[in-house]
Amino acid sequence: RKEVEQDPGPFNVPEGATVAFNCTYSNSASQSFFWYRQDCRKEPKLLMSVYSSGNEDGRFTAQLNRASQYISLLIRDSKLSDSATYLCVVTFDAGNMLTFGGGTRLMVKP
Amino acid sequence: DVKVTQSSRYLVKRTGEKVFLECVQDMDHENMFWYRQDPGLGLRLIYFSYDVKMKEKGDIPEGYSVSREKKERFSLILESASTNQTSMYLCASKTLQRARRGTQYFGPGTRLTVL
C-alpha cells in the first residue's frame, strides 16, 4: 500500500465548475500536509499548506481530517489555467522528507 | 527567488554509458534531493543529501550514485545507463527552516532517454 494515495483522474470539468480532490495517507504519525501543482512538462511547485483548521486561498480551499487520514483540495469557479496535476504531499518527520502522492490530473474545458 | 538549475533539459545516452546529471541551487539550502518521475508511478526519491559530503539512499537508489562536494551542487550519476532508467529526473532543494519545511524547490527537470 502506498503511503500517500490519490485518484489519478483525469477529472474533466467545465469552466466555472467546483471540483474536489481527496488524498489519503497511511501513517498516522504524519505531521504536515501540502498541495503542490505541476503543469504539463514543468516542475512541481507548492500550491498551499494544509492546516488542521483548514485554510483558504482565493478559490482554493484545503482541509485536513486527521481521524480519517485524508486531506482535500476544493477548487471553486474553475479556470482553464487550473488545468494541471495536483500532488498531495505529507511529511512524517521534522519536515525534512516530503512524501508525494501520485497526483490527480485536472482538465478544465471551455 | 530560489533558483534550482539542472545541466540539461534533454539527454540521450546509450546503454552502458556513464551519465552525469548536475543540479545547482543558489539559496544556500541544506537539503538537496534527486527524484525520478514516471507515468503512473509519480515522484520517487532516489537519493538525498543533508549537507556537504553527506548522502542518504531514498526509495530507489539501485543503479545510481550521488556526489555533493559543495553545498550548492548535487550530482546524480548513472554508472552504466540502462533502458529502464529512461525517465524524467528532477532535482530539488529545501531549507531546514521550520517555517518553510513544506517548501521544496524543484529544478526544471532532465528528460533522459537511454537507447
PDB file of C-alpha atoms in Angstrom:
ATOM      1  CA  ARG A   1       0.000   0.000   0.000  1.00  0.00           C
ATOM      2  CA  LYS A   2       1.333   3.416  -0.940  1.00  0.00           C
ATOM      3  CA  GLU A   3       1.950   5.882   1.855  1.00  0.00           C
ATOM      4  CA  VAL A   4       0.083   8.646   0.063  1.00  0.00           C
ATOM      5  CA  GLU A   5      -2.681   7.752  -2.373  1.00  0.00           C
ATOM      6  CA  GLN A   6      -4.600   9.853  -4.874  1.00  0.00           C
ATOM      7  CA  ASP A   7      -7.089   9.164  -7.610  1.00  0.00           C
ATOM      8  CA  PRO A   8      -5.051   9.775 -10.776  1.00  0.00           C
ATOM      9  CA  GLY A   9      -8.064  11.083 -12.704  1.00  0.00           C
ATOM     10  CA  PRO A  10      -8.295  12.762 -15.084  1.00  0.00           C
ATOM     11  CA  PHE A  11     -11.062  14.936 -13.758  1.00  0.00           C
ATOM     12  CA  ASN A  12     -12.666  16.657 -16.738  1.00  0.00           C
ATOM     13  CA  VAL A  13     -14.768  19.644 -15.676  1.00  0.00           C
ATOM     14  CA  PRO A  14     -16.258  22.656 -17.455  1.00  0.00           C
ATOM     15  CA  GLU A  15     -15.132  26.172 -16.713  1.00  0.00           C
ATOM     16  CA  GLY A  16     -16.826  27.557 -13.636  1.00  0.00           C
ATOM     17  CA  ALA A  17     -17.353  24.169 -12.023  1.00  0.00           C
ATOM     18  CA  THR A  18     -16.376  23.255  -8.498  1.00  0.00           C
ATOM     19  CA  VAL A  19     -14.111  20.251  -8.198  1.00  0.00           C
ATOM     20  CA  ALA A  20     -12.676  18.438  -5.192  1.00  0.00           C
ATOM     21  CA  PHE A  21      -9.788  16.021  -4.805  1.00  0.00           C
ATOM     22  CA  ASN A  22      -9.063  13.762  -1.899  1.00  0.00           C
ATOM     23  CA  CYS A  23      -5.816  12.224  -0.769  1.00  0.00           C
ATOM     24  CA  THR A  24      -5.349   9.533   1.859  1.00  0.00           C
ATOM     25  CA  TYR A  25      -2.219   8.838   3.875  1.00  0.00           C
ATOM     26  CA  SER A  26      -1.348   5.695   5.766  1.00  0.00           C
ATOM     27  CA  ASN A  27       0.974   6.924   8.507  1.00  0.00           C
ATOM     28  CA  SER A  28      -0.988   8.266  11.455  1.00  0.00           C
ATOM     29  CA  ALA A  29       2.161   9.988  12.696  1.00  0.00           C
ATOM     30  CA  SER A  30       2.151  12.274   9.680  1.00  0.00           C
ATOM     31  CA  GLN A  31       2.904  15.808  10.713  1.00  0.00           C
ATOM     32  CA  SER A  32       2.497  18.269   7.875  1.00  0.00           C
ATOM     33  CA  PHE A  33       0.458  18.355   4.710  1.00  0.00           C
ATOM     34  CA  PHE A  34       0.662  20.273   1.472  1.00  0.00           C
ATOM     35  CA  TRP A  35      -0.697  20.510  -2.040  1.00  0.00           C
ATOM     36  CA  TYR A  36       1.675  21.014  -4.950  1.00  0.00           C
ATOM     37  CA  ARG A  37       0.739  21.822  -8.519  1.00  0.00           C
ATOM     38  CA  GLN A  38       2.553  20.510 -11.581  1.00  0.00           C
ATOM     39  CA  ASP A  39       1.834  21.884 -15.029  1.00  0.00           C
ATOM     40  CA  CYS A  40       2.438  19.723 -18.063  1.00  0.00           C
ATOM     41  CA  ARG A  41       6.171  19.298 -18.701  1.00  0.00           C
ATOM     42  CA  LYS A  42       7.008  21.573 -15.776  1.00  0.00           C
ATOM     43  CA  GLU A  43       8.337  21.027 -12.274  1.00  0.00           C
ATOM     44  CA  PRO A  44       6.080  20.769  -9.200  1.00  0.00           C
ATOM     45  CA  LYS A  45       5.502  23.938  -7.196  1.00  0.00           C
ATOM     46  CA  LEU A  46       3.978  24.476  -3.778  1.00  0.00           C
ATOM     47  CA  LEU A  47       0.312  25.471  -4.045  1.00  0.00           C
ATOM     48  CA  MET A  48      -0.676  25.670  -0.399  1.00  0.00           C
ATOM     49  CA  SER A  49      -0.195  24.207   3.036  1.00  0.00           C
ATOM     50  CA  VAL A  50      -2.982  22.299   4.766  1.00  0.00           C
ATOM     51  CA  TYR A  51      -3.724  23.173   8.366  1.00  0.00           C
ATOM     52  CA  SER A  52      -5.834  21.304  10.885  1.00  0.00           C
ATOM     53  CA  SER A  53      -8.289  24.178  10.939  1.00  0.00           C
ATOM     54  CA  GLY A  54      -8.466  24.250   7.158  1.00  0.00           C
ATOM     55  CA  ASN A  55      -7.260  27.105   5.017  1.00  0.00           C
ATOM     56  CA  GLU A  56      -8.440  29.072   2.050  1.00  0.00           C
ATOM     57  CA  ASP A  57      -6.540  30.919  -0.639  1.00  0.00           C
ATOM     58  CA  GLY A  58      -8.852  32.603  -3.100  1.00  0.00           C
ATOM     59  CA  ARG A  59     -10.723  29.910  -4.992  1.00  0.00           C
ATOM     60  CA  PHE A  60      -8.765  27.135  -3.320  1.00  0.00           C
ATOM     61  CA  THR A  61      -9.675  25.512  -0.005  1.00  0.00           C
ATOM     62  CA  ALA A  62      -7.635  22.806   1.672  1.00  0.00           C
ATOM     63  CA  GLN A  63      -8.826  20.691   4.574  1.00  0.00           C
ATOM     64  CA  LEU A  64      -7.347  18.025   6.800  1.00  0.00           C
ATOM     65  CA  ASN A  65      -9.162  15.180   8.522  1.00  0.00           C
ATOM     66  CA  ARG A  66      -6.705  13.511  10.873  1.00  0.00           C
ATOM     67  CA  ALA A  67      -9.214  10.993  12.213  1.00  0.00           C
ATOM     68  CA  SER A  68      -9.853   9.592   8.742  1.00  0.00           C
ATOM     69  CA  GLN A  69      -6.348  10.360   7.497  1.00  0.00           C
ATOM     70  CA  TYR A  70      -7.199  12.310   4.411  1.00  0.00           C
ATOM     71  CA  ILE A  71      -6.736  15.779   3.034  1.00  0.00           C
ATOM     72  CA  SER A  72      -8.794  17.507   0.412  1.00  0.00           C
ATOM     73  CA  LEU A  73      -8.475  20.312  -2.088  1.00  0.00           C
ATOM     74  CA  LEU A  74     -11.526  22.182  -3.336  1.00  0.00           C
ATOM     75  CA  ILE A  75     -11.337  24.450  -6.356  1.00  0.00           C
ATOM     76  CA  ARG A  76     -14.264  26.782  -6.966  1.00  0.00           C
ATOM     77  CA  ASP A  77     -15.098  28.535 -10.226  1.00  0.00           C
ATOM     78  CA  SER A  78     -12.565  26.504 -12.205  1.00  0.00           C
ATOM     79  CA  LYS A  79     -10.469  28.317 -14.804  1.00  0.00           C
ATOM     80  CA  LEU A  80      -8.805  26.905 -17.879  1.00  0.00           C
ATOM     81  CA  SER A  81      -5.497  27.787 -16.232  1.00  0.00           C
ATOM     82  CA  ASP A  82      -6.270  25.441 -13.342  1.00  0.00           C
ATOM     83  CA  SER A  83      -5.605  22.501 -15.661  1.00  0.00           C
ATOM     84  CA  ALA A  84      -2.651  20.708 -14.108  1.00  0.00           C
ATOM     85  CA  THR A  85      -1.717  17.759 -11.931  1.00  0.00           C
ATOM     86  CA  TYR A  86      -2.231  18.285  -8.208  1.00  0.00           C
ATOM     87  CA  LEU A  87       0.141  16.453  -5.909  1.00  0.00           C
ATOM     88  CA  CYS A  88      -0.663  15.649  -2.308  1.00  0.00           C
ATOM     89  CA  VAL A  89       2.396  15.849  -0.038  1.00  0.00           C
ATOM     90  CA  VAL A  90       2.893  14.579   3.502  1.00  0.00           C
ATOM     91  CA  THR A  91       5.808  14.787   5.909  1.00  0.00           C
ATOM     92  CA  PHE A  92       6.429  12.130   8.542  1.00  0.00           C
ATOM     93  CA  ASP A  93       9.365  13.628  10.326  1.00  0.00           C
ATOM     94  CA  ALA A  94      10.518  17.102  11.274  1.00  0.00           C
ATOM     95  CA  GLY A  95       9.749  18.116   7.756  1.00  0.00           C
ATOM     96  CA  ASN A  96      12.956  17.193   6.053  1.00  0.00           C
ATOM     97  CA  MET A  97      11.422  14.494   3.921  1.00  0.00           C
ATOM     98  CA  LEU A  98       8.370  15.039   1.758  1.00  0.00           C
ATOM     99  CA  THR A  99       6.370  12.075   0.514  1.00  0.00           C
ATOM    100  CA  PHE A 100       4.453  12.739  -2.687  1.00  0.00           C
ATOM    101  CA  GLY A 101       1.253  11.166  -3.878  1.00  0.00           C
ATOM    102  CA  GLY A 102       0.965  10.117  -7.493  1.00  0.00           C
ATOM    103  CA  GLY A 103      -1.028  13.199  -8.401  1.00  0.00           C
ATOM    104  CA  THR A 104      -4.526  13.902  -9.669  1.00  0.00           C
ATOM    105  CA  ARG A 105      -4.867  15.334 -13.139  1.00  0.00           C
ATOM    106  CA  LEU A 106      -7.416  18.078 -13.683  1.00  0.00           C
ATOM    107  CA  MET A 107      -8.559  19.224 -17.103  1.00  0.00           C
ATOM    108  CA  VAL A 108     -10.820  22.260 -17.266  1.00  0.00           C
ATOM    109  CA  LYS A 109     -12.698  22.547 -20.563  1.00  0.00           C
ATOM    110  CA  PRO A 110     -14.199  25.682 -22.141  1.00  0.00           C
TER     111      PRO A 110
ATOM    112  CA  ASP B   1      13.504  33.847  -5.892  1.00  0.00           C
ATOM    113  CA  VAL B   2      15.077  30.480  -5.333  1.00  0.00           C
ATOM    114  CA  LYS B   3      16.595  29.076  -8.411  1.00  0.00           C
ATOM    115  CA  VAL B   4      17.375  25.424  -8.993  1.00  0.00           C
ATOM    116  CA  THR B   5      19.040  24.665 -12.286  1.00  0.00           C
ATOM    117  CA  GLN B   6      19.802  21.390 -13.976  1.00  0.00           C
ATOM    118  CA  SER B   7      22.536  20.931 -16.521  1.00  0.00           C
ATOM    119  CA  SER B   8      20.379  19.583 -19.346  1.00  0.00           C
ATOM    120  CA  ARG B   9      16.693  19.613 -20.254  1.00  0.00           C
ATOM    121  CA  TYR B  10      17.009  16.694 -22.658  1.00  0.00           C
ATOM    122  CA  LEU B  11      19.653  14.000 -22.802  1.00  0.00           C
ATOM    123  CA  VAL B  12      20.026  10.923 -24.980  1.00  0.00           C
ATOM    124  CA  LYS B  13      22.534   8.253 -23.982  1.00  0.00           C
ATOM    125  CA  ARG B  14      23.352   4.701 -24.972  1.00  0.00           C
ATOM    126  CA  THR B  15      23.113   1.628 -22.783  1.00  0.00           C
ATOM    127  CA  GLY B  16      26.248   1.213 -20.712  1.00  0.00           C
ATOM    128  CA  GLU B  17      27.311   4.854 -20.830  1.00  0.00           C
ATOM    129  CA  LYS B  18      28.156   6.742 -17.660  1.00  0.00           C
ATOM    130  CA  VAL B  19      25.776   9.647 -17.188  1.00  0.00           C
ATOM    131  CA  PHE B  20      26.172  12.735 -15.013  1.00  0.00           C
ATOM    132  CA  LEU B  21      23.212  14.919 -14.111  1.00  0.00           C
ATOM    133  CA  GLU B  22      24.138  18.159 -12.401  1.00  0.00           C
ATOM    134  CA  CYS B  23      21.983  20.297 -10.143  1.00  0.00           C
ATOM    135  CA  VAL B  24      22.803  23.688  -8.663  1.00  0.00           C
ATOM    136  CA  GLN B  25      20.780  25.796  -6.203  1.00  0.00           C
ATOM    137  CA  ASP B  26      21.500  29.383  -5.277  1.00  0.00           C
ATOM    138  CA  MET B  27      19.749  29.748  -1.902  1.00  0.00           C
ATOM    139  CA  ASP B  28      22.235  28.069   0.435  1.00  0.00           C
ATOM    140  CA  HIS B  29      19.745  25.273   1.146  1.00  0.00           C
ATOM    141  CA  GLU B  30      20.961  22.442   3.324  1.00  0.00           C
ATOM    142  CA  ASN B  31      18.879  19.674   1.779  1.00  0.00           C
ATOM    143  CA  MET B  32      19.008  18.510  -1.798  1.00  0.00           C
ATOM    144  CA  PHE B  33      17.144  15.675  -3.495  1.00  0.00           C
ATOM    145  CA  TRP B  34      17.050  13.660  -6.683  1.00  0.00           C
ATOM    146  CA  TYR B  35      13.773  12.162  -7.908  1.00  0.00           C
ATOM    147  CA  ARG B  36      12.632  10.394 -10.986  1.00  0.00           C
ATOM    148  CA  GLN B  37       9.113  10.785 -12.275  1.00  0.00           C
ATOM    149  CA  ASP B  38       7.391   8.195 -14.413  1.00  0.00           C
ATOM    150  CA  PRO B  39       3.785   7.969 -15.640  1.00  0.00           C
ATOM    151  CA  GLY B  40       1.644   6.060 -13.167  1.00  0.00           C
ATOM    152  CA  LEU B  41       4.431   5.899 -10.575  1.00  0.00           C
ATOM    153  CA  GLY B  42       4.663   9.528  -9.537  1.00  0.00           C
ATOM    154  CA  LEU B  43       7.749  11.048  -7.952  1.00  0.00           C
ATOM    155  CA  ARG B  44      10.164   8.555  -6.465  1.00  0.00           C
ATOM    156  CA  LEU B  45      13.106   9.571  -4.328  1.00  0.00           C
ATOM    157  CA  ILE B  46      16.475   8.260  -5.488  1.00  0.00           C
ATOM    158  CA  TYR B  47      18.928   9.929  -3.095  1.00  0.00           C
ATOM    159  CA  PHE B  48      19.062  12.929  -0.831  1.00  0.00           C
ATOM    160  CA  SER B  49      21.695  14.908   0.994  1.00  0.00           C
ATOM    161  CA  TYR B  50      21.516  16.829   4.260  1.00  0.00           C
ATOM    162  CA  ASP B  51      24.851  18.518   3.911  1.00  0.00           C
ATOM    163  CA  VAL B  52      28.094  18.570   2.016  1.00  0.00           C
ATOM    164  CA  LYS B  53      29.575  15.091   1.575  1.00  0.00           C
ATOM    165  CA  MET B  54      26.517  13.541   3.203  1.00  0.00           C
ATOM    166  CA  LYS B  55      24.129  11.329   1.298  1.00  0.00           C
ATOM    167  CA  GLU B  56      21.278   9.009   2.099  1.00  0.00           C
ATOM    168  CA  LYS B  57      19.505   6.442  -0.037  1.00  0.00           C
ATOM    169  CA  GLY B  58      15.959   7.117  -0.998  1.00  0.00           C
ATOM    170  CA  ASP B  59      13.389   4.608  -2.170  1.00  0.00           C
ATOM    171  CA  ILE B  60      15.042   3.537  -5.425  1.00  0.00           C
ATOM    172  CA  PRO B  61      18.842   4.026  -5.202  1.00  0.00           C
ATOM    173  CA  GLU B  62      19.828   0.953  -7.214  1.00  0.00           C
ATOM    174  CA  GLY B  63      21.822   1.834 -10.300  1.00  0.00           C
ATOM    175  CA  TYR B  64      22.517   5.374  -9.108  1.00  0.00           C
ATOM    176  CA  SER B  65      25.088   7.202  -7.028  1.00  0.00           C
ATOM    177  CA  VAL B  66      25.402  10.829  -5.962  1.00  0.00           C
ATOM    178  CA  SER B  67      28.021  13.374  -5.090  1.00  0.00           C
ATOM    179  CA  ARG B  68      27.832  16.540  -3.022  1.00  0.00           C
ATOM    180  CA  GLU B  69      31.207  18.180  -2.808  1.00  0.00           C
ATOM    181  CA  LYS B  70      29.829  21.711  -2.465  1.00  0.00           C
ATOM    182  CA  LYS B  71      26.699  22.878  -0.721  1.00  0.00           C
ATOM    183  CA  GLU B  72      25.115  24.320  -3.837  1.00  0.00           C
ATOM    184  CA  ARG B  73      25.741  21.348  -6.123  1.00  0.00           C
ATOM    185  CA  PHE B  74      24.273  17.840  -6.072  1.00  0.00           C
ATOM    186  CA  SER B  75      25.146  15.413  -8.841  1.00  0.00           C
ATOM    187  CA  LEU B  76      23.376  12.228  -9.850  1.00  0.00           C
ATOM    188  CA  ILE B  77      25.479   9.556 -11.537  1.00  0.00           C
ATOM    189  CA  LEU B  78      24.308   6.600 -13.565  1.00  0.00           C
ATOM    190  CA  GLU B  79      27.369   4.366 -13.606  1.00  0.00           C
ATOM    191  CA  SER B  80      26.124   2.246 -16.505  1.00  0.00           C
ATOM    192  CA  ALA B  81      22.912   3.538 -18.002  1.00  0.00           C
ATOM    193  CA  SER B  82      20.162   1.061 -18.797  1.00  0.00           C
ATOM    194  CA  THR B  83      16.957   1.447 -20.785  1.00  0.00           C
ATOM    195  CA  ASN B  84      14.837   1.208 -17.620  1.00  0.00           C
ATOM    196  CA  GLN B  85      16.480   4.416 -16.438  1.00  0.00           C
ATOM    197  CA  THR B  86      14.765   6.356 -19.189  1.00  0.00           C
ATOM    198  CA  SER B  87      12.772   8.889 -17.199  1.00  0.00           C
ATOM    199  CA  MET B  88      12.299  12.481 -16.108  1.00  0.00           C
ATOM    200  CA  TYR B  89      14.829  13.372 -13.410  1.00  0.00           C
ATOM    201  CA  LEU B  90      14.006  16.179 -11.020  1.00  0.00           C
ATOM    202  CA  CYS B  91      16.373  17.819  -8.587  1.00  0.00           C
ATOM    203  CA  ALA B  92      15.062  19.737  -5.583  1.00  0.00           C
ATOM    204  CA  SER B  93      16.380  21.746  -2.681  1.00  0.00           C
ATOM    205  CA  LYS B  94      14.929  22.672   0.676  1.00  0.00           C
ATOM    206  CA  THR B  95      15.854  24.735   3.676  1.00  0.00           C
ATOM    207  CA  LEU B  96      15.816  23.359   7.210  1.00  0.00           C
ATOM    208  CA  GLN B  97      13.959  26.426   8.458  1.00  0.00           C
ATOM    209  CA  ARG B  98      10.873  25.165  10.240  1.00  0.00           C
ATOM    210  CA  ALA B  99       8.641  27.879   8.851  1.00  0.00           C
ATOM    211  CA  ARG B 100       9.322  26.714   5.327  1.00  0.00           C
ATOM    212  CA  ARG B 101       9.582  22.996   5.887  1.00  0.00           C
ATOM    213  CA  GLY B 102       6.926  22.201   3.294  1.00  0.00           C
ATOM    214  CA  THR B 103       8.518  24.174   0.519  1.00  0.00           C
ATOM    215  CA  GLN B 104      10.706  22.194  -1.784  1.00  0.00           C
ATOM    216  CA  TYR B 105      12.037  23.941  -4.871  1.00  0.00           C
ATOM    217  CA  PHE B 106      12.411  21.882  -7.978  1.00  0.00           C
ATOM    218  CA  GLY B 107      14.608  22.302 -10.990  1.00  0.00           C
ATOM    219  CA  PRO B 108      13.061  22.183 -14.482  1.00  0.00           C
ATOM    220  CA  GLY B 109      13.921  18.508 -14.895  1.00  0.00           C
ATOM    221  CA  THR B 110      16.090  16.476 -17.246  1.00  0.00           C
ATOM    222  CA  ARG B 111      14.349  14.101 -19.607  1.00  0.00           C
ATOM    223  CA  LEU B 112      16.814  11.255 -20.089  1.00  0.00           C
ATOM    224  CA  THR B 113      16.408   8.695 -22.821  1.00  0.00           C
ATOM    225  CA  VAL B 114      18.628   5.620 -22.791  1.00  0.00           C
ATOM    226  CA  LEU B 115      18.763   3.785 -26.100  1.00  0.00           C
TER     227      LEU B 115
END
